[in-house]
Tab-separated table of C-alpha atoms and ligand atoms in Angstrom:
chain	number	residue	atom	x	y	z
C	953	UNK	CA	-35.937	-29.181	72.459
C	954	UNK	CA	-35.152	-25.891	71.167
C	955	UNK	CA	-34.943	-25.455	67.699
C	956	UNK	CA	-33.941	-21.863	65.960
C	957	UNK	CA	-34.773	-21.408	62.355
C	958	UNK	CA	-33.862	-18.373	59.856
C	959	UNK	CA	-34.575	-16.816	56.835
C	960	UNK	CA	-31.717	-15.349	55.231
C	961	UNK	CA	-33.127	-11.260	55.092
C	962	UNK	CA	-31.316	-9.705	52.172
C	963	UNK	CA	-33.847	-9.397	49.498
C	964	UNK	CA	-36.741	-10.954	47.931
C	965	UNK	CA	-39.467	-12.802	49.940
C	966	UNK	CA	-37.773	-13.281	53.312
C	967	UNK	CA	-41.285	-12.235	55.515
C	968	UNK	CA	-43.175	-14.316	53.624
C	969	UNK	CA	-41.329	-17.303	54.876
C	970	UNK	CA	-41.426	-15.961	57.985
C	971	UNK	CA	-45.137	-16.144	57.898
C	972	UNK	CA	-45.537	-19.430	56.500
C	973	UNK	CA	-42.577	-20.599	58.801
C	974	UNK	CA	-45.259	-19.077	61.965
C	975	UNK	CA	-48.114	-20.638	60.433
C	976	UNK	CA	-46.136	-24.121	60.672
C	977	UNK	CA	-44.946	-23.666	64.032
C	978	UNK	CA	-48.328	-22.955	65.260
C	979	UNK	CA	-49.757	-25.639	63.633
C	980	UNK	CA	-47.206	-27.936	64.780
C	981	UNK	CA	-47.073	-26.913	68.564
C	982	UNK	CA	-50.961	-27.540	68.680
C	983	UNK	CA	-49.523	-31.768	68.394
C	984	UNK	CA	-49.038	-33.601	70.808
C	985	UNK	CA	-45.329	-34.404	69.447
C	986	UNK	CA	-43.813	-31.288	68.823
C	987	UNK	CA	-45.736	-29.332	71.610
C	988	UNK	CA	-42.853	-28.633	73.970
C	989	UNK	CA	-40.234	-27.850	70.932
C	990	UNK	CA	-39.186	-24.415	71.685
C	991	UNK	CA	-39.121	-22.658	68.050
C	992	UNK	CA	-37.133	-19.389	67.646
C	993	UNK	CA	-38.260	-17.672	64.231
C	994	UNK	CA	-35.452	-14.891	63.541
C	995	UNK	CA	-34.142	-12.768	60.315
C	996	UNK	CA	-30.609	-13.069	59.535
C	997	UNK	CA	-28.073	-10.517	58.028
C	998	UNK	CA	-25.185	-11.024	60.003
C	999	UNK	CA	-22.605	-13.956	60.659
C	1000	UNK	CA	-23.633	-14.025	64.057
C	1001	UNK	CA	-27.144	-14.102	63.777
C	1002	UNK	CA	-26.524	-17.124	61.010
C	1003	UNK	CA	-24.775	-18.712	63.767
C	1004	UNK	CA	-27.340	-19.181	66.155
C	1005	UNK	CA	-29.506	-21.088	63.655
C	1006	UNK	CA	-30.214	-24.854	63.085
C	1007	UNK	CA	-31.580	-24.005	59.807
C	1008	UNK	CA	-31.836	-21.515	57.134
C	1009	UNK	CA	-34.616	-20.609	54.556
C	1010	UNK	CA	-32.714	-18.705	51.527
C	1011	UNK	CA	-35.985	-17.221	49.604
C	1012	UNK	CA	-36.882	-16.366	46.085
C	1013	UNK	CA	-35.817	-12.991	44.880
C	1014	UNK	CA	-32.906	-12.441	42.757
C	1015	UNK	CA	-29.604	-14.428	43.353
C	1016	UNK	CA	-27.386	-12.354	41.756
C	1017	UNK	CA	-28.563	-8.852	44.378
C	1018	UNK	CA	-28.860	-11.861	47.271
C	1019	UNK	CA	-24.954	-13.163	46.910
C	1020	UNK	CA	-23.933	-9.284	45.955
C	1021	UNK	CA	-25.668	-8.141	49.540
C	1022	UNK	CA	-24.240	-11.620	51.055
C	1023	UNK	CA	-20.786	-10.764	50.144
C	1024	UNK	CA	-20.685	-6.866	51.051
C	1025	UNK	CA	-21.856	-8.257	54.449
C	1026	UNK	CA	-19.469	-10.737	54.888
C	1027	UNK	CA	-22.288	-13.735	54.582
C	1028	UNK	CA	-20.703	-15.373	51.622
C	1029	UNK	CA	-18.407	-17.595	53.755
C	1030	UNK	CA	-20.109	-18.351	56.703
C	1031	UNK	CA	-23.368	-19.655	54.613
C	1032	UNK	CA	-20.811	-22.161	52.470
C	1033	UNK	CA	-19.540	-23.087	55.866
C	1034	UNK	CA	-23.115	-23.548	57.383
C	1035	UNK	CA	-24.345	-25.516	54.338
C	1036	UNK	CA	-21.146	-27.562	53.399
C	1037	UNK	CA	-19.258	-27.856	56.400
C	1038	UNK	CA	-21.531	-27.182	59.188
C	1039	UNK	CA	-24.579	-29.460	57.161
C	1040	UNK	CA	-27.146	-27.392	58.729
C	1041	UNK	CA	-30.594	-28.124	57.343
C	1042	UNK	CA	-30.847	-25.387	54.337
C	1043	UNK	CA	-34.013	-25.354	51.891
C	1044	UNK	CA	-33.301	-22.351	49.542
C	1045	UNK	CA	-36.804	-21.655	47.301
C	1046	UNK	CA	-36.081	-20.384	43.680
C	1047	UNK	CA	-33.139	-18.115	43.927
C	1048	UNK	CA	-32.645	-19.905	46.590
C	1049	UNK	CA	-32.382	-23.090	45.031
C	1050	UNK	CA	-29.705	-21.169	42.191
C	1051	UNK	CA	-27.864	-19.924	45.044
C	1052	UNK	CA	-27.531	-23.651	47.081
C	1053	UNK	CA	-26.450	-24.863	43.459
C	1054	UNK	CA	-22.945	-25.818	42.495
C	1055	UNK	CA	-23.161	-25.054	39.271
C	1056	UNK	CA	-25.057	-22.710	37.146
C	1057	UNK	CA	-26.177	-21.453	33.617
C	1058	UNK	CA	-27.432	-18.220	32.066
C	1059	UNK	CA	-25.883	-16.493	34.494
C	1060	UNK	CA	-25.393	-12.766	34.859
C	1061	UNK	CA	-22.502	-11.566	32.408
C	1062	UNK	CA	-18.891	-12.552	33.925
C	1063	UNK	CA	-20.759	-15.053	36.296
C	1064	UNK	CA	-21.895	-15.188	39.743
C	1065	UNK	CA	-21.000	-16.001	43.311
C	1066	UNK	CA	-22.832	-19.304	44.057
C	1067	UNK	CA	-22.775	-20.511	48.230
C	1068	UNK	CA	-23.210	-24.330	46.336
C	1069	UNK	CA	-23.720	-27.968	47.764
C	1070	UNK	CA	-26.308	-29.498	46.070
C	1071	UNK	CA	-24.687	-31.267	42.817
C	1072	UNK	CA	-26.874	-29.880	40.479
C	1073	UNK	CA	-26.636	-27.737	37.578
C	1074	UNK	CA	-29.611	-24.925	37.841
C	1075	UNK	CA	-30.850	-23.597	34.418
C	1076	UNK	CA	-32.040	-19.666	35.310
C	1077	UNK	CA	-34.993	-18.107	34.295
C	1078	UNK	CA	-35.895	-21.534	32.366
C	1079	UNK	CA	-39.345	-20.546	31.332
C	1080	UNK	CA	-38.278	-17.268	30.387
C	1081	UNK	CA	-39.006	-13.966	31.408
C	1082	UNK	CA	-41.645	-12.042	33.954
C	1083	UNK	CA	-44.470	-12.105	32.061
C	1084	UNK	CA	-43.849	-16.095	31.201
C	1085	UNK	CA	-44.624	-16.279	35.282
C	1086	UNK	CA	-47.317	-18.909	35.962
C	1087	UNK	CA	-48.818	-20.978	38.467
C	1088	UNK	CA	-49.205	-24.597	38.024
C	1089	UNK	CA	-50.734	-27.184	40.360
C	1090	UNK	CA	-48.525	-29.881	41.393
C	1091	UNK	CA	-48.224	-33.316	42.683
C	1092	UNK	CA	-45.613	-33.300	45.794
C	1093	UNK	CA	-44.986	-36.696	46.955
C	1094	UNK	CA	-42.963	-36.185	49.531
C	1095	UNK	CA	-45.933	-34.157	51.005
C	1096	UNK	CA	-48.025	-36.951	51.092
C	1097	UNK	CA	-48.775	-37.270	54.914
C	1098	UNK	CA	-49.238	-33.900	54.660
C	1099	UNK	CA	-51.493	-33.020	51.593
C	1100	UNK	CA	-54.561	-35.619	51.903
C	1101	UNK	CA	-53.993	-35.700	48.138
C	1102	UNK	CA	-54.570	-31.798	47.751
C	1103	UNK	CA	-52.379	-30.726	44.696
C	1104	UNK	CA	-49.969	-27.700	45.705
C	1105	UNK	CA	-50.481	-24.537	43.710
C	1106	UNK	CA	-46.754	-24.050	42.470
C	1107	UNK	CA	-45.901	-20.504	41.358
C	1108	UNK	CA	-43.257	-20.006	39.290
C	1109	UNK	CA	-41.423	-17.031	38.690
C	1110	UNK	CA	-37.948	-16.581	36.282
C	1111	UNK	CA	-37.820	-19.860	37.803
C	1112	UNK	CA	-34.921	-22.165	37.803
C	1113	UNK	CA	-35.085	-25.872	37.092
C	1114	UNK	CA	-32.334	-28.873	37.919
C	1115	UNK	CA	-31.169	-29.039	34.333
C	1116	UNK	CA	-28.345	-31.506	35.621
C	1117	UNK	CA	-27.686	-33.435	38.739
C	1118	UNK	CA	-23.793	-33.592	38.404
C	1119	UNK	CA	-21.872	-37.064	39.263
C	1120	UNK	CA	-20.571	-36.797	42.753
C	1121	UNK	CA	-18.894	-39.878	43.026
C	1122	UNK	CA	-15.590	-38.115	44.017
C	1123	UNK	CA	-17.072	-36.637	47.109
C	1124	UNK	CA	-18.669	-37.577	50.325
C	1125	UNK	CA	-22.315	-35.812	49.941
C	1126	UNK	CA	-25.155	-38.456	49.555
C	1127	UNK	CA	-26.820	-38.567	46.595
C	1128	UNK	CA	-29.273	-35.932	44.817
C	1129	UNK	CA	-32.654	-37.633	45.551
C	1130	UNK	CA	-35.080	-35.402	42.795
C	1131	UNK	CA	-38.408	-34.920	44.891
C	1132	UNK	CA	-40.954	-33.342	42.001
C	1133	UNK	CA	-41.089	-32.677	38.385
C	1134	UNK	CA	-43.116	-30.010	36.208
C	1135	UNK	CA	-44.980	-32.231	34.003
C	1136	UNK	CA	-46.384	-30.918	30.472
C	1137	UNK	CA	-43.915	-28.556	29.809
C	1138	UNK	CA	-40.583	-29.231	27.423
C	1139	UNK	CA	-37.482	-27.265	27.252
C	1140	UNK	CA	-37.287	-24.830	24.706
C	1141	UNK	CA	-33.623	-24.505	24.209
C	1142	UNK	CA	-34.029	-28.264	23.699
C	1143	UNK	CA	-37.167	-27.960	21.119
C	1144	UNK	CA	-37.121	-24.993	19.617
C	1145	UNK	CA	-41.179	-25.193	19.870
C	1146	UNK	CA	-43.222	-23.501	22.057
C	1147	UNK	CA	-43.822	-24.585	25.575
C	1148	UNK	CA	-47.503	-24.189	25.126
C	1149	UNK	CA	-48.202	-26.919	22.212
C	1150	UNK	CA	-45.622	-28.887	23.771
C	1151	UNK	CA	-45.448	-32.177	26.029
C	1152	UNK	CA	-42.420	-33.629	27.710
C	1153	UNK	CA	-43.509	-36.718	30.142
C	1154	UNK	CA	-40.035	-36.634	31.425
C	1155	UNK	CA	-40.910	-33.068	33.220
C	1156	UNK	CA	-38.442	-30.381	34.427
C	1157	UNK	CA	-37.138	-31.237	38.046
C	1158	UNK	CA	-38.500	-28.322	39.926
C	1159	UNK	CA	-37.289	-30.184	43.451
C	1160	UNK	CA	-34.671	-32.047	44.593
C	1161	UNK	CA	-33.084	-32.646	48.119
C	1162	UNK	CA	-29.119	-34.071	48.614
C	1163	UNK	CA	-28.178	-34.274	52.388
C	1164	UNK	CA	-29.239	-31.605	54.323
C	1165	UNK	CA	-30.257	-29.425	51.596
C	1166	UNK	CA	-33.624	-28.910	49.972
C	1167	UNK	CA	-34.010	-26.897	46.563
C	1168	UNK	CA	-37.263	-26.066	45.302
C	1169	UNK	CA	-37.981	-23.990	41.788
C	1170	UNK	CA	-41.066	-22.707	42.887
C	1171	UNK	CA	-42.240	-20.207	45.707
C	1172	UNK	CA	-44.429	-21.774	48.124
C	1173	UNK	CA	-43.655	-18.750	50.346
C	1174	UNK	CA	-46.060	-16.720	48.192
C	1175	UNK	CA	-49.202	-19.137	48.854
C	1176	UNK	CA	-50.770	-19.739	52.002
C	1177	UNK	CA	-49.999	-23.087	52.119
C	1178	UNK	CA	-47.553	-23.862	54.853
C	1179	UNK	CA	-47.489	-27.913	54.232
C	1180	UNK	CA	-44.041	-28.054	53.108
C	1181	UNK	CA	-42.669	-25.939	55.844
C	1182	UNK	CA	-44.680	-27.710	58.367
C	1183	UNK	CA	-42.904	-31.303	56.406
C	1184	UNK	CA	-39.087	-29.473	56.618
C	1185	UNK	CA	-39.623	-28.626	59.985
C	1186	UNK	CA	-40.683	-31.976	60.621
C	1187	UNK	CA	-37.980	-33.613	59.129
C	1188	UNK	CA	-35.290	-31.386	60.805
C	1189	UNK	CA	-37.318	-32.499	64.210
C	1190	UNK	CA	-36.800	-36.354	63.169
C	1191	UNK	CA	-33.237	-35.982	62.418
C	1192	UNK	CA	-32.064	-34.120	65.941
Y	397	LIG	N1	-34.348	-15.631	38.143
Y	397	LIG	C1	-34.098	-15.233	39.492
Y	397	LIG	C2	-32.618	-15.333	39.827
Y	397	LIG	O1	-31.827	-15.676	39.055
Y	397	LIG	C3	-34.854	-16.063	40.493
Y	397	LIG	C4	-36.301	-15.673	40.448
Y	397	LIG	C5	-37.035	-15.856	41.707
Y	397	LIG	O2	-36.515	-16.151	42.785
Y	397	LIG	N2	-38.318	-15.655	41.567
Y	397	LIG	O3	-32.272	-15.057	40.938
């Protein structure tokens, strides 16, 4: 089976997927399962390269420069046709997940091109600004078969969180399914306290998956920790 993966290569952290995405491939062509899959690893910038992909990685970086770059190169259309009409596999990681979004808030001034198709409304740079960045350990249950219980070291960064899943009942897409929460912290919008004295058991979704497409808030692309690529990969391999 031959299965050709890319990372959208506009701007932000497009080679560290890459890496990550190599780690994972090695580690899965070592089984005994996946050791004749023939993976392709490739950058894409153009509609052509997008169109010889099974999936797509969108990073983290900055949405707003990503769909700007995206539309000057003619990208826009083909990625809403890849992840909306095509249903490729798509897992887009922080701005990413804003950009894979149909809906979002605190957006630049006079908005922002969105490629959309998860029903979710994103909340950007929900725990504030650069300096606010932290790194929190998390509890991934989907990665269970993966993780041997091993918390993954979630770093957040202007992050986005699923401040919404929208009602969808007019459409065809499956439902959102929300995959992890941030525990511990509460909304300050919400609160008007600070996030530090603060608990909220409900959490902040920080992932959530609907169809073919994965959104996560965090960037596992800047850890080594290749267990959820090597668990998307996976899961693309199941479904083909
Ligand atoms: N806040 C950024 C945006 O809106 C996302 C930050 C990130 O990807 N680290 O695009």
């Amino acid at each position: 089976m031959n299965l050709t993966v890319g990372v959208l290569a506009l701007q932000g952290g497009f080679s560290e997927h890459l890496d990550l995405l190599r780690n994972a491939v090695d580690h899965l062509s070592s089984t005994e399962v996946y050791s004749t899959t023939n993976f392709v690893l490739t950058e894409v910038r153009t509609p052509d390269q997008l169109a010889q992909c099974n999936a797509l990685i969108i990073p983290g970086g900055e949405s707003t420069a990503i769909s700007f770059v995206a539309a000057q190169s003619g990208l826009l259309e083909p990625l809403r046709d890849f992840v909306k009409v095509q249903k490729r596999p798509t897992w887009g990681t922080c701005a990413g997940l804003i950009l894979l979004s149909d809906e979002a808030n605190a957006t630049k001034k006079g908005g922002q091109e969105l490629i959309g198709g998860l029903s979710v409304r994103v909340h950007r740079n929900h725990f504030g600004r650069q300096i606010e960045s932290f790194e929190s350990d998390l509890d991934l249950p989907f990665l269970q078969s993966e993780s041997d219980l091993v918390p993954f070291s979630g770093v957040f960064i202007r992050a986005p969180v699923v401040e919404e899943v929208l009602s969808n009942n007019n459409d065809l897409r499956s439902p959102v399914e929300v995959l992890a929460k941030l525990p511990g912290r509460v909304n300050k919008m919400k609160s008007g306290l600070s996030q530090a004295n603060t608990k909220d058991d409900a959490g902040d979704i920080i992932a959530v998956r609907q169809g073919n497409i994965l959104g996560t808030s965090f960037h596992p692309e800047l850890t080594k920790d290749a267990r959820i690529h090597v668990w998307w990969l996976k899961q693309i391999l199941n479904q083909q």
